[in-house]
PDB file of C-alpha atoms and ligand atoms in Angstrom:
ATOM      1  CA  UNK A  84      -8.841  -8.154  81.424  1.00 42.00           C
ATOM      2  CA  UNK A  85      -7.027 -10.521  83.569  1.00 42.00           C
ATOM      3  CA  UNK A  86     -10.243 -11.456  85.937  1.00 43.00           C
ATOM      4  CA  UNK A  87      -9.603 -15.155  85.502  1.00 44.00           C
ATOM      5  CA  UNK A  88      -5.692 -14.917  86.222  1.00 45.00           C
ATOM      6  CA  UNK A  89      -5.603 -17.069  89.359  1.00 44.00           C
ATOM      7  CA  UNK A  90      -3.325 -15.345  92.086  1.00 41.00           C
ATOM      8  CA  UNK A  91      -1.479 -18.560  93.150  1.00 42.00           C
ATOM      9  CA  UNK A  92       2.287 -19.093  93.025  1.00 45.00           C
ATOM     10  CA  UNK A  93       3.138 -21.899  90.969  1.00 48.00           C
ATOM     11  CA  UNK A  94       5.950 -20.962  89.012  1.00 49.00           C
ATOM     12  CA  UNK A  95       7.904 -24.644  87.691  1.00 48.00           C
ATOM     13  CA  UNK A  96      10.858 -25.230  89.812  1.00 51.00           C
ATOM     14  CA  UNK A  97      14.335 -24.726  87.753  1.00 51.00           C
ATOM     15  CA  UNK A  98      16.070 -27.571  86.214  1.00 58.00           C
ATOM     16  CA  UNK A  99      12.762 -28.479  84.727  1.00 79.00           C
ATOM     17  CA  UNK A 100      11.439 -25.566  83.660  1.00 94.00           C
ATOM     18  CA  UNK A 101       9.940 -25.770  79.917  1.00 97.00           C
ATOM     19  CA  UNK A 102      10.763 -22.885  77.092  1.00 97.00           C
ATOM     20  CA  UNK A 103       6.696 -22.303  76.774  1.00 98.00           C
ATOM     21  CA  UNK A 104       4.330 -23.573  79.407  1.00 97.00           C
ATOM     22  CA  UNK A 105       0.767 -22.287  78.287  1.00 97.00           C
ATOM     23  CA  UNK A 106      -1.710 -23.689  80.743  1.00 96.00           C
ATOM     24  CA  UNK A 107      -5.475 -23.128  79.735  1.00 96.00           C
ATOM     25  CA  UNK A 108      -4.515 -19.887  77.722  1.00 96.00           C
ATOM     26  CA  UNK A 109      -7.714 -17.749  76.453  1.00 96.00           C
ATOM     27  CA  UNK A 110      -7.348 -14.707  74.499  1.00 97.00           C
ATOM     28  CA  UNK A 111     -10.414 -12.365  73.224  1.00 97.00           C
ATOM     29  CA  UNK A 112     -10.510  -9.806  70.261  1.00 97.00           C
ATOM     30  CA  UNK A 113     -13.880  -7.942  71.950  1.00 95.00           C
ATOM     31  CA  UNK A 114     -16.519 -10.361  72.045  1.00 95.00           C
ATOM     32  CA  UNK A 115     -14.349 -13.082  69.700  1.00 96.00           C
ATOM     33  CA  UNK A 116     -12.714 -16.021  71.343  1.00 97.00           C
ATOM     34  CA  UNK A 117      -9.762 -16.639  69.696  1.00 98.00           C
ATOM     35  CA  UNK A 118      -7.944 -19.082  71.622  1.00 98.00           C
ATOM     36  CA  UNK A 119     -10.215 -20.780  73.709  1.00 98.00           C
ATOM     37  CA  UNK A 120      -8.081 -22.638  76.419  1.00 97.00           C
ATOM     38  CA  UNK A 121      -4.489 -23.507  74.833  1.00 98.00           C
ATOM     39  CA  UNK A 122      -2.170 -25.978  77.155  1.00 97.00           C
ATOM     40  CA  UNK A 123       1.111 -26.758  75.694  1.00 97.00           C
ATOM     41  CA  UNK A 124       4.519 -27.534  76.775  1.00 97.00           C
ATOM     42  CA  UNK A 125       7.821 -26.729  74.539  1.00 98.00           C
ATOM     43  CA  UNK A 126      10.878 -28.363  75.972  1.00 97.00           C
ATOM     44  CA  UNK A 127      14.258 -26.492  75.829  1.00 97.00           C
ATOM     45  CA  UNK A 128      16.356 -27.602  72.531  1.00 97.00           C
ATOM     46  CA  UNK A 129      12.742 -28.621  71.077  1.00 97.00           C
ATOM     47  CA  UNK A 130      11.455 -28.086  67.595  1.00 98.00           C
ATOM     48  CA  UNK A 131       7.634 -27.118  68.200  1.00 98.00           C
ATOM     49  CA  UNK A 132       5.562 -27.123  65.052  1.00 98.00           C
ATOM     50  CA  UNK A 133       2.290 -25.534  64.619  1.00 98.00           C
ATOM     51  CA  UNK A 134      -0.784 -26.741  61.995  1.00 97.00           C
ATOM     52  CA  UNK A 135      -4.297 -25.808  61.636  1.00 97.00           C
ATOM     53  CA  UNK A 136      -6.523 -23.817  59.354  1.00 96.00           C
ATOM     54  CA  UNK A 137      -6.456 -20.388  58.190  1.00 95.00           C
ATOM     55  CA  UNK A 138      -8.273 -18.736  61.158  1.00 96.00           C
ATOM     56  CA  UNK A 139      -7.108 -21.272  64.004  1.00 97.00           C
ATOM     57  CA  UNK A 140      -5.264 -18.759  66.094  1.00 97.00           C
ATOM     58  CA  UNK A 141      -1.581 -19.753  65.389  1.00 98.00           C
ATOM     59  CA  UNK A 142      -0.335 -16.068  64.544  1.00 97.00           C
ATOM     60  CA  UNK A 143      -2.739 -14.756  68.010  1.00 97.00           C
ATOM     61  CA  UNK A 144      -0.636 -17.821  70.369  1.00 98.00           C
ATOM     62  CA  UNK A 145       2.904 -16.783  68.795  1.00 97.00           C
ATOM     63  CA  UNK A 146       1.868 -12.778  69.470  1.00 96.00           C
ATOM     64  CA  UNK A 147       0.830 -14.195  73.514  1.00 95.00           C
ATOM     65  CA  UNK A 148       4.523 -15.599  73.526  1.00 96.00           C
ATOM     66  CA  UNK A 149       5.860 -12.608  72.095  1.00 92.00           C
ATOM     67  CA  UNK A 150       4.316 -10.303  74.491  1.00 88.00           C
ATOM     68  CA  UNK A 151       2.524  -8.444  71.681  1.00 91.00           C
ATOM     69  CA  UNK A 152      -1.002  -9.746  72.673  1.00 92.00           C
ATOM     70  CA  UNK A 153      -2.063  -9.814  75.848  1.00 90.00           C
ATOM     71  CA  UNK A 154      -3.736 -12.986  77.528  1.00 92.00           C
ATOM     72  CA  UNK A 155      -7.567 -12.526  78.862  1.00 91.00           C
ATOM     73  CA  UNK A 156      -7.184 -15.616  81.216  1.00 91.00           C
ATOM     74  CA  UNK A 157      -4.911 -18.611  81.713  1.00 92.00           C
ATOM     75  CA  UNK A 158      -1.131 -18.415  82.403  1.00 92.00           C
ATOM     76  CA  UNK A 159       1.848 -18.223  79.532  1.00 95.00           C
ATOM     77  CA  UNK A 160       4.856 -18.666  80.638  1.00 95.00           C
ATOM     78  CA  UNK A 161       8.696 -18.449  79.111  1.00 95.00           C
ATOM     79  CA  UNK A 162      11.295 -20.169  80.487  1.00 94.00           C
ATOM     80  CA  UNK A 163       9.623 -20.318  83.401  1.00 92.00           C
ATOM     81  CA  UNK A 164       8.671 -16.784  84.056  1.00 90.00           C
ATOM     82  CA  UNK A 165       4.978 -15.675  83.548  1.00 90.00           C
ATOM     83  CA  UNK A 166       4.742 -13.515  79.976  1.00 91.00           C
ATOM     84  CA  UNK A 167       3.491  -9.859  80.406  1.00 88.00           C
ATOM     85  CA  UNK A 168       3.372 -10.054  84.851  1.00 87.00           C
ATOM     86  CA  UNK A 169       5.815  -9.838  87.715  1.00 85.00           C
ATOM     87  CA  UNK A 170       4.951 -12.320  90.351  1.00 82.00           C
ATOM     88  CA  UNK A 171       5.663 -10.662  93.876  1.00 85.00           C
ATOM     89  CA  UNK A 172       4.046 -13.148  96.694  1.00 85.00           C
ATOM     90  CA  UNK A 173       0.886 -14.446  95.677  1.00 82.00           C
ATOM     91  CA  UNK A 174       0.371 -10.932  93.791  1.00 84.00           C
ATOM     92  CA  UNK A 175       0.504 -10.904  89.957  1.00 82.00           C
ATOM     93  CA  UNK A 176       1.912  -7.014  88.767  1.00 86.00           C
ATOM     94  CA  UNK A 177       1.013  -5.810  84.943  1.00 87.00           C
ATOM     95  CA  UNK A 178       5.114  -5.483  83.350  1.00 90.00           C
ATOM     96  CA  UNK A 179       5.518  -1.880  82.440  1.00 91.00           C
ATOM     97  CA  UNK A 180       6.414  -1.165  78.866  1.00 90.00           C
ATOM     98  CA  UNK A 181      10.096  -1.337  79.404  1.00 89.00           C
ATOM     99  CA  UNK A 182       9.972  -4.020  81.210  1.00 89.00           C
ATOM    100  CA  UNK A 183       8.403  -5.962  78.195  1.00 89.00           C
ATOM    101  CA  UNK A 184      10.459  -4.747  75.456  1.00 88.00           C
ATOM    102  CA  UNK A 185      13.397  -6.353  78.048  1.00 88.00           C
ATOM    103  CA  UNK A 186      11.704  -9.891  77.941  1.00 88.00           C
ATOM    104  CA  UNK A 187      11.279  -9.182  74.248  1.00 89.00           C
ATOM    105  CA  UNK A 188      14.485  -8.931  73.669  1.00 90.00           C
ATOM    106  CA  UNK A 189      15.397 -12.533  74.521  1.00 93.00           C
ATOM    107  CA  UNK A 190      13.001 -13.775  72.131  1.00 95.00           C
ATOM    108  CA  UNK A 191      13.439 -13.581  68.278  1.00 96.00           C
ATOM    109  CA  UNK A 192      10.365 -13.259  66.108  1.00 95.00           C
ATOM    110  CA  UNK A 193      10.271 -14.626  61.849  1.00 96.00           C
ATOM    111  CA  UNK A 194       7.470 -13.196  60.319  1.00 92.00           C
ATOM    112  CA  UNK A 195       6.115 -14.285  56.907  1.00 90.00           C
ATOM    113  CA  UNK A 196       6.783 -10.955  55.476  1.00 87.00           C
ATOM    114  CA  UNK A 197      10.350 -10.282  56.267  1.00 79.00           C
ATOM    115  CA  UNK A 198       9.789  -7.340  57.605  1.00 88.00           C
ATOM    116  CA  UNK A 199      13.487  -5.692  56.886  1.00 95.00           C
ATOM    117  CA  UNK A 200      14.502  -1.598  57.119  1.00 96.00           C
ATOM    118  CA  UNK A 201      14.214  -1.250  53.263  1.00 97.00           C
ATOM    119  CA  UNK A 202      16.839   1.815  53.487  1.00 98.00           C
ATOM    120  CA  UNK A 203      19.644  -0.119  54.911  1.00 98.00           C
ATOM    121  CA  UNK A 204      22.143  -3.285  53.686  1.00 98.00           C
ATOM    122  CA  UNK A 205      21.505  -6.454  55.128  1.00 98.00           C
ATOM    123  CA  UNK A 206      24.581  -6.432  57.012  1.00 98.00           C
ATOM    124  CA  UNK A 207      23.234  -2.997  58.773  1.00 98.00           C
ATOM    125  CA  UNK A 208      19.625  -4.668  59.185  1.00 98.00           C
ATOM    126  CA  UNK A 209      21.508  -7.586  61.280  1.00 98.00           C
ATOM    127  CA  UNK A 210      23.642  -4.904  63.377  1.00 98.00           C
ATOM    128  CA  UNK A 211      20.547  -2.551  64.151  1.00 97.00           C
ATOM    129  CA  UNK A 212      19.062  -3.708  67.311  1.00 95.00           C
ATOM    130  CA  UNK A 213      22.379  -5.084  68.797  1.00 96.00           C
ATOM    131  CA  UNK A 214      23.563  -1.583  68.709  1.00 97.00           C
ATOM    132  CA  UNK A 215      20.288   0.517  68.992  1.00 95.00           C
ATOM    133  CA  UNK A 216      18.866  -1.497  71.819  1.00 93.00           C
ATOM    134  CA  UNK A 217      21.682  -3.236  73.485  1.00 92.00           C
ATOM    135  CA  UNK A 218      24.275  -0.762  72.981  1.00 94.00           C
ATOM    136  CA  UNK A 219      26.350  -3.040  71.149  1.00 96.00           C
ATOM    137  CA  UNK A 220      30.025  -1.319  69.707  1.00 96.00           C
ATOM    138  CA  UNK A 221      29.357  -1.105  65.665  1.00 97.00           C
ATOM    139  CA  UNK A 222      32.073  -2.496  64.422  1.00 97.00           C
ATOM    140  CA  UNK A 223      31.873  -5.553  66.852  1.00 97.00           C
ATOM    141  CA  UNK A 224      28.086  -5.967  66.076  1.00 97.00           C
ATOM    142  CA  UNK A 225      29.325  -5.701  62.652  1.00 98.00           C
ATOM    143  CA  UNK A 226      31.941  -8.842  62.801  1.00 98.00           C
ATOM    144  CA  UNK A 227      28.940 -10.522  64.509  1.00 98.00           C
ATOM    145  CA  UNK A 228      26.354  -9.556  61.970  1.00 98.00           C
ATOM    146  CA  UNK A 229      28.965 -10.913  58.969  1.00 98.00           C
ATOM    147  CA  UNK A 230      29.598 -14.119  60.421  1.00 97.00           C
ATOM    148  CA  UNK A 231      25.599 -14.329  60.906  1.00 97.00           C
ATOM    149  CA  UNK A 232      25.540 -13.809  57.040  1.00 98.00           C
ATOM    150  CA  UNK A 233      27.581 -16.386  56.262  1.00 97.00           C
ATOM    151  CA  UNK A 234      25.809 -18.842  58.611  1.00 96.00           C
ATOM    152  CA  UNK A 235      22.757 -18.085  56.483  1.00 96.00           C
ATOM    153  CA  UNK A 236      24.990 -18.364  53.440  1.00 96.00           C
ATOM    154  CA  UNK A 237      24.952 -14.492  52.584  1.00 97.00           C
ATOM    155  CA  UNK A 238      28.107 -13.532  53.373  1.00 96.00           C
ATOM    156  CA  UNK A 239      28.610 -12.349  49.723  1.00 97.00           C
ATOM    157  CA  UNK A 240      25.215 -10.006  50.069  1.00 97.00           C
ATOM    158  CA  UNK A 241      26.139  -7.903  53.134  1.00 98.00           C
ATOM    159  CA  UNK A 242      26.297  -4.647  51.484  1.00 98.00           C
ATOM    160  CA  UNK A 243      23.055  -5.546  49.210  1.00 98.00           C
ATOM    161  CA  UNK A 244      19.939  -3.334  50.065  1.00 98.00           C
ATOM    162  CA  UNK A 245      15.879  -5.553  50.687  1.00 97.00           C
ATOM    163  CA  UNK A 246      15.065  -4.769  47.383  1.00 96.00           C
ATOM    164  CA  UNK A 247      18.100  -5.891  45.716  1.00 97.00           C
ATOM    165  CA  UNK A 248      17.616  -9.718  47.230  1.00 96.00           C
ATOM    166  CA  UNK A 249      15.403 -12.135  46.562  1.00 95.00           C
ATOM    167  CA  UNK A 250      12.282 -13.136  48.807  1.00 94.00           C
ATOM    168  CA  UNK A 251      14.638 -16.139  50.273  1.00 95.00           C
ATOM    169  CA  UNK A 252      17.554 -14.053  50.769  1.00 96.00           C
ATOM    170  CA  UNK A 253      15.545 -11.584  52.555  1.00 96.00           C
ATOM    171  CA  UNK A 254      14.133 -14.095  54.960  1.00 95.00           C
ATOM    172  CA  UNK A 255      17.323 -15.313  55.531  1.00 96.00           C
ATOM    173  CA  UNK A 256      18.651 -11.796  56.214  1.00 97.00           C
ATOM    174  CA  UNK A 257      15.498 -12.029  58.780  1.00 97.00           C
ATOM    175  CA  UNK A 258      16.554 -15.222  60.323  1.00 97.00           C
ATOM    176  CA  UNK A 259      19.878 -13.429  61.222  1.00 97.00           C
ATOM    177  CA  UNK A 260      18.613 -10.338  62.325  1.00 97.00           C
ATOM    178  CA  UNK A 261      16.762 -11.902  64.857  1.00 97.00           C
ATOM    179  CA  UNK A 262      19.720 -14.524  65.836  1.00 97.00           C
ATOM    180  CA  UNK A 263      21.897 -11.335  66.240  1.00 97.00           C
ATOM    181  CA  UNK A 264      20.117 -10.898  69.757  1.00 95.00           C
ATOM    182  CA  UNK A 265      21.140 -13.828  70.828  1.00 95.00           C
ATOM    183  CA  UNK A 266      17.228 -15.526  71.709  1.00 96.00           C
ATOM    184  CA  UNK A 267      16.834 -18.062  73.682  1.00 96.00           C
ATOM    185  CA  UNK A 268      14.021 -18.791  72.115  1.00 97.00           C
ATOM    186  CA  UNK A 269      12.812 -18.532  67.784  1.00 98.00           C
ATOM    187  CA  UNK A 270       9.420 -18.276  66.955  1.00 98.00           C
ATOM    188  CA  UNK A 271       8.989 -18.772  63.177  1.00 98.00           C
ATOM    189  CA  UNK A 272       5.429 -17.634  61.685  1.00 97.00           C
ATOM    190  CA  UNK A 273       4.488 -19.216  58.196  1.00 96.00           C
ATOM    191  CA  UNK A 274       8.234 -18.315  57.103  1.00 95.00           C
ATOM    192  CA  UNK A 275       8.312 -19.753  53.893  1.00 95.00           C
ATOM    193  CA  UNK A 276       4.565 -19.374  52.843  1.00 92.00           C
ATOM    194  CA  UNK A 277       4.914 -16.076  50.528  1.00 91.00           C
ATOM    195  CA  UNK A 278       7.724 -17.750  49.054  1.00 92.00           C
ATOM    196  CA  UNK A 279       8.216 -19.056  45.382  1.00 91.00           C
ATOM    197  CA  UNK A 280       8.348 -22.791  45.729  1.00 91.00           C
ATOM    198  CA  UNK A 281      12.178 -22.687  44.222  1.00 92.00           C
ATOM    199  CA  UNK A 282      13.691 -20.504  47.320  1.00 92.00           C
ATOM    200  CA  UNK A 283      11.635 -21.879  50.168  1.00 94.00           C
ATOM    201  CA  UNK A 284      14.836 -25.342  50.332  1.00 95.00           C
ATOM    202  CA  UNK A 285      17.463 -22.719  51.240  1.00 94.00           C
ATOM    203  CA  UNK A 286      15.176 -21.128  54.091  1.00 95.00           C
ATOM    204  CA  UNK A 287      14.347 -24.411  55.789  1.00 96.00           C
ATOM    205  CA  UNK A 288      17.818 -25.553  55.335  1.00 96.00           C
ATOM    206  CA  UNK A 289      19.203 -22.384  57.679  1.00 96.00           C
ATOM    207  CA  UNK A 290      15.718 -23.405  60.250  1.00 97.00           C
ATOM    208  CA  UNK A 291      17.291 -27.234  59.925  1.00 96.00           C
ATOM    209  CA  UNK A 292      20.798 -26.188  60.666  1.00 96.00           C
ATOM    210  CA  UNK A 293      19.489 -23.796  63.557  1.00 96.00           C
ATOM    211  CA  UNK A 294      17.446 -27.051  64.952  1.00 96.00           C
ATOM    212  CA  UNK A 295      20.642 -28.570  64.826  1.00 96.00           C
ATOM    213  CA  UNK A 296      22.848 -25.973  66.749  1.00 96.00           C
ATOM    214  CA  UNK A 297      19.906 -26.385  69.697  1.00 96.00           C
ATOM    215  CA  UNK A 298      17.731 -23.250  69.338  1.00 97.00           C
ATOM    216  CA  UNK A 299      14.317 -23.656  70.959  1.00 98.00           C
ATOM    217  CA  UNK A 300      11.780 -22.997  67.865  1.00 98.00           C
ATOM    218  CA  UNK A 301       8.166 -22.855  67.913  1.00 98.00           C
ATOM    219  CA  UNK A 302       7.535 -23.032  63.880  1.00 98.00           C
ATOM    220  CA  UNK A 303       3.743 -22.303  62.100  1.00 98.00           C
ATOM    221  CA  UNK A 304       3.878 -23.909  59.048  1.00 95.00           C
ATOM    222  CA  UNK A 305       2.379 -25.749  56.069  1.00 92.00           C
ATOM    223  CA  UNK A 306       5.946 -27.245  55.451  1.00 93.00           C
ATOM    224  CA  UNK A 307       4.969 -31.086  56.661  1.00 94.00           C
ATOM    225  CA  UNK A 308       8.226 -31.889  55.201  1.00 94.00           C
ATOM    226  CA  UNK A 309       9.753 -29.865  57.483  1.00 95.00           C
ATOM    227  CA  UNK A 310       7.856 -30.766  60.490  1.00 96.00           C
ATOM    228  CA  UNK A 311       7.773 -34.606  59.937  1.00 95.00           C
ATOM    229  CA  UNK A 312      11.680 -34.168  59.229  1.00 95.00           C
ATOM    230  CA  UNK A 313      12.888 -31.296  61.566  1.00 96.00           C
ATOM    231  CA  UNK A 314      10.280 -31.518  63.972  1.00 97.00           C
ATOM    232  CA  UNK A 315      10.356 -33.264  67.866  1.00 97.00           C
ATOM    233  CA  UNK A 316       6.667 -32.104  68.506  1.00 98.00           C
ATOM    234  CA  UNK A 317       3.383 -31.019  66.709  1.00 98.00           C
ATOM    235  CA  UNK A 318       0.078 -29.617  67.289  1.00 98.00           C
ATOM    236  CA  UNK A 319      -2.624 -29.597  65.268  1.00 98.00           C
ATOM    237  CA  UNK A 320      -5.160 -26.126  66.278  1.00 98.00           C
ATOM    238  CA  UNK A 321      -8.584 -25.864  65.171  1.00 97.00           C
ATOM    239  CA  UNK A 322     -10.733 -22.719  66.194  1.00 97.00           C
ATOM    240  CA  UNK A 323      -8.463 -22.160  69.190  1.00 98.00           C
ATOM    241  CA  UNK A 324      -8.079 -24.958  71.443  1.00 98.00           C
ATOM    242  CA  UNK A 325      -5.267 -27.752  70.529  1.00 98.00           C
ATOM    243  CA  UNK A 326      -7.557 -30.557  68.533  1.00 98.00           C
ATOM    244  CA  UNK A 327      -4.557 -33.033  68.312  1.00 97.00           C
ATOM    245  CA  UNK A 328      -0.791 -33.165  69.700  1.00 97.00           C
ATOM    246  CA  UNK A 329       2.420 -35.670  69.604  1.00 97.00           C
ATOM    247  CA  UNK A 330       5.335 -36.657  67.476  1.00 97.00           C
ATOM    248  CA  UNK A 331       5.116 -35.536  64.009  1.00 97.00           C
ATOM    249  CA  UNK A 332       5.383 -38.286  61.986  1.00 96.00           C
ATOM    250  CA  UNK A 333       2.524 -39.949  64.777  1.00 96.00           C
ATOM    251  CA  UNK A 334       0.392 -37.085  64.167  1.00 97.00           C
ATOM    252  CA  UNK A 335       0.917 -36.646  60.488  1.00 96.00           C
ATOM    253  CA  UNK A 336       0.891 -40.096  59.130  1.00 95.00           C
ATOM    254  CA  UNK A 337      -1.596 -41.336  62.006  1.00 96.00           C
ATOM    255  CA  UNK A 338      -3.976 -39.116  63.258  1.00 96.00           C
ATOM    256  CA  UNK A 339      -6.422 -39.511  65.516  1.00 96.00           C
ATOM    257  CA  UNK A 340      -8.709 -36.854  65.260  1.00 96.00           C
ATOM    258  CA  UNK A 341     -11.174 -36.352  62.243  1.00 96.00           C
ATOM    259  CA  UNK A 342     -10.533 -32.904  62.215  1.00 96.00           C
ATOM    260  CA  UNK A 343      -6.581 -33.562  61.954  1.00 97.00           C
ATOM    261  CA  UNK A 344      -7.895 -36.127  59.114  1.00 96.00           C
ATOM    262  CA  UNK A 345      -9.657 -33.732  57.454  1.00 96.00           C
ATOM    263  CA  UNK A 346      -7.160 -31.265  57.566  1.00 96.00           C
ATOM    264  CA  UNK A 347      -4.126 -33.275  56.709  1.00 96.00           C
ATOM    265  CA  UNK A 348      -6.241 -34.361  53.428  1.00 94.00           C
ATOM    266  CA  UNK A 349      -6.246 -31.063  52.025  1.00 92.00           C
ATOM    267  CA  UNK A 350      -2.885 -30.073  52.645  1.00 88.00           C
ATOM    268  CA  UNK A 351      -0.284 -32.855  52.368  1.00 80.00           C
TER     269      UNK A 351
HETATM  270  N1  ATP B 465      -5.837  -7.712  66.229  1.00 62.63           N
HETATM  271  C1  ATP B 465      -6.945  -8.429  65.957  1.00 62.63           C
HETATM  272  N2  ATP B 465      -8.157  -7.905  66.136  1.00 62.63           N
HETATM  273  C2  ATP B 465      -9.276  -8.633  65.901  1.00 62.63           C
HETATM  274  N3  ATP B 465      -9.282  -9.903  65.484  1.00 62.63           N
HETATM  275  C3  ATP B 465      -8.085 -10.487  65.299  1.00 62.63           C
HETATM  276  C4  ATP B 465      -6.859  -9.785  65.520  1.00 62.63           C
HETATM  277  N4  ATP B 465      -5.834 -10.630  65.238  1.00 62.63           N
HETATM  278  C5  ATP B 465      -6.415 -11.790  64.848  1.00 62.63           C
HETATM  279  N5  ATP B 465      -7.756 -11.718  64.888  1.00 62.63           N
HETATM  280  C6  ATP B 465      -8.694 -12.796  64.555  1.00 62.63           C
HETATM  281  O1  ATP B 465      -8.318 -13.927  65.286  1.00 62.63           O
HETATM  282  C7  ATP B 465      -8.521 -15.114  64.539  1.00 62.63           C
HETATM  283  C8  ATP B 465      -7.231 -15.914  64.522  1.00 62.63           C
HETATM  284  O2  ATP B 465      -6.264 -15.217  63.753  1.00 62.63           O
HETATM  285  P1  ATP B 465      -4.782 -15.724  63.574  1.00 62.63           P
HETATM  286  O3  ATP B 465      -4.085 -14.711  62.749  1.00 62.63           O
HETATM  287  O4  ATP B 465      -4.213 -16.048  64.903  1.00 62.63           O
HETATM  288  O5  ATP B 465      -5.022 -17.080  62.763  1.00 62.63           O
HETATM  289  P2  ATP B 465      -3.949 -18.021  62.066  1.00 62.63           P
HETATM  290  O6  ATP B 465      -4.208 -19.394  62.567  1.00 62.63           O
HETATM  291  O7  ATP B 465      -2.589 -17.475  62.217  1.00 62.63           O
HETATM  292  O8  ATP B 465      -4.414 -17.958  60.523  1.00 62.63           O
HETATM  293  P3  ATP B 465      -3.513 -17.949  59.164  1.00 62.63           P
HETATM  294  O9  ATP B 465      -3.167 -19.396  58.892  1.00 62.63           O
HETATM  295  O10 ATP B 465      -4.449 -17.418  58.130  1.00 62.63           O
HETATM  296  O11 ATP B 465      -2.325 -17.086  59.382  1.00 62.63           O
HETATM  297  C9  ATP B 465      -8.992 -14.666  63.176  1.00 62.63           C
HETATM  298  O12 ATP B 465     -10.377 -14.828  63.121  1.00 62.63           O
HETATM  299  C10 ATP B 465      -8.606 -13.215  63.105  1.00 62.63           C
HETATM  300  O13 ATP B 465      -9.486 -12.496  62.314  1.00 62.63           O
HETATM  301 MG1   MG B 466      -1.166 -16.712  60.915  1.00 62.63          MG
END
């Protein structure tokens, strides 16, 4: 699946090197074309938002990044190393398994659903992976995994159980669980969007504070509040290729394209 993969060494020299590079990135579900040629550049410290329709390929991109999807042709890479391959030469090797999980593990991954162990607190949701996959000593991942609360203003909910929080608190719980392994890089998908509208301000203020403190994020959202306020960049995807990019208020309160237009009508 990787027959248009050119073989040549280009990796970006350091110093320079960009968070996400994606350089003419296609990915295929069978015979469907779901991205269709992405090229996009998310600087270190950047806020990256992602727009489009229902469909576009937003989730498919974020799962390329994330090593969950594999690419069918183009190059991805993260902080300058090439997602899912080993370069050796001017040879391109598939990463094992392990070797995945690894590169996985320096990425943390919002989902819209939160996605949290239903049968333990939210103070032992944050200390899970620290200790299960980096061996982390419990009752230091535990001091971390409190003061990770209270940065999402939870402190007071540690010992609460999923189902005992509220769809906000949950997601927050989320937003530490995945800061707990220390990424270098956030990718948020659609966080707020199965959210009632009353709890979706205390989410976005944790993803503004986060923005703040430095964190590379690559956001998909419908939150053009957020993205005009929060964001440094935005892209606007239609049927997988990148119809329309630049600064977010630029794109948002001027765009270019009639699809962005048409778009941007229905939604803002
Ligand atoms: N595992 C899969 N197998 C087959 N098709 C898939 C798979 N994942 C996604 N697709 C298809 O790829 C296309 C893009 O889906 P994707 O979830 O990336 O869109 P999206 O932009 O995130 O949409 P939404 O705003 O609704 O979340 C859709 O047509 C979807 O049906
Ligand atoms: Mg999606």
């Amino acid at each position: 699946m990787t027959d248009k993969l050119s073989k040549k060494q280009d990796t970006p020299a350091k110093g320079t090197v960009p968070m996400v590079k994606a350089q003419d990135v296609h990915k295929s579900f069978g015979h469907v074309e779901v991205l269709k040629g992405i090229d996009l550049e998310v600087k270190p410290g950047e806020v990256f938002c992602l727009i489009g329709p229902s469909g576009s390929g937003k989730s498919t991109f974020l799962r390329c990044i994330n090593h969950l999807e594999k690419i069918n042709a183009g190059r991805l890479y993260v902080d300058g190393e090439l997602v899912g391959y080993r370069q050796q030469g001017d040879k391109l090797y598939e990463l094992r398994d392990r070797e995945v999980a690894m590169k996985r593990r320096d990425i943390g991954m919002v989902f819209q659903r939160f996605n949290l162990f239903p049968h333990m607190t939210a103070v032992e949701n944050v200390m899970e992976a620290p200790v299960q996959v980096k061996g982390a000593n419990r009752a230091q991942a535990k001091e971390r995994a409190m003061q990770l609360l209270e940065r999402v203003g939870l402190a007071d909910r540690a010992g609460h159980y999923p189902s005992q929080l509220s769809g906000g608190q949950q997601q927050r719980v989320a937003i530490a669980r995945a800061l707990a392994m220390d990424p270098k890089l956030m990718l948020f998908d659609e966080p707020t969007s199965a959210l009632d509208p009353e709890l979706v301000g205390d989410v976005l203020d944790v993803m503004r504070d986060l923005a703040e403190s430095g964190m590379t994020m690559v956001v998909v959202t419908h939150e053009m509040g957020f993205a005009r306020e929060v964001g440094d960049s935005l892209v606007f995807m239609d049927d997988g290729v990148v119809v329309e990019s630049g600064h977010p208020r630029d794109v948002l309160t001027n765009p270019q394209h009639e699809r962005t237009q048409s778009f941007l009508s229905k939604v803002l």
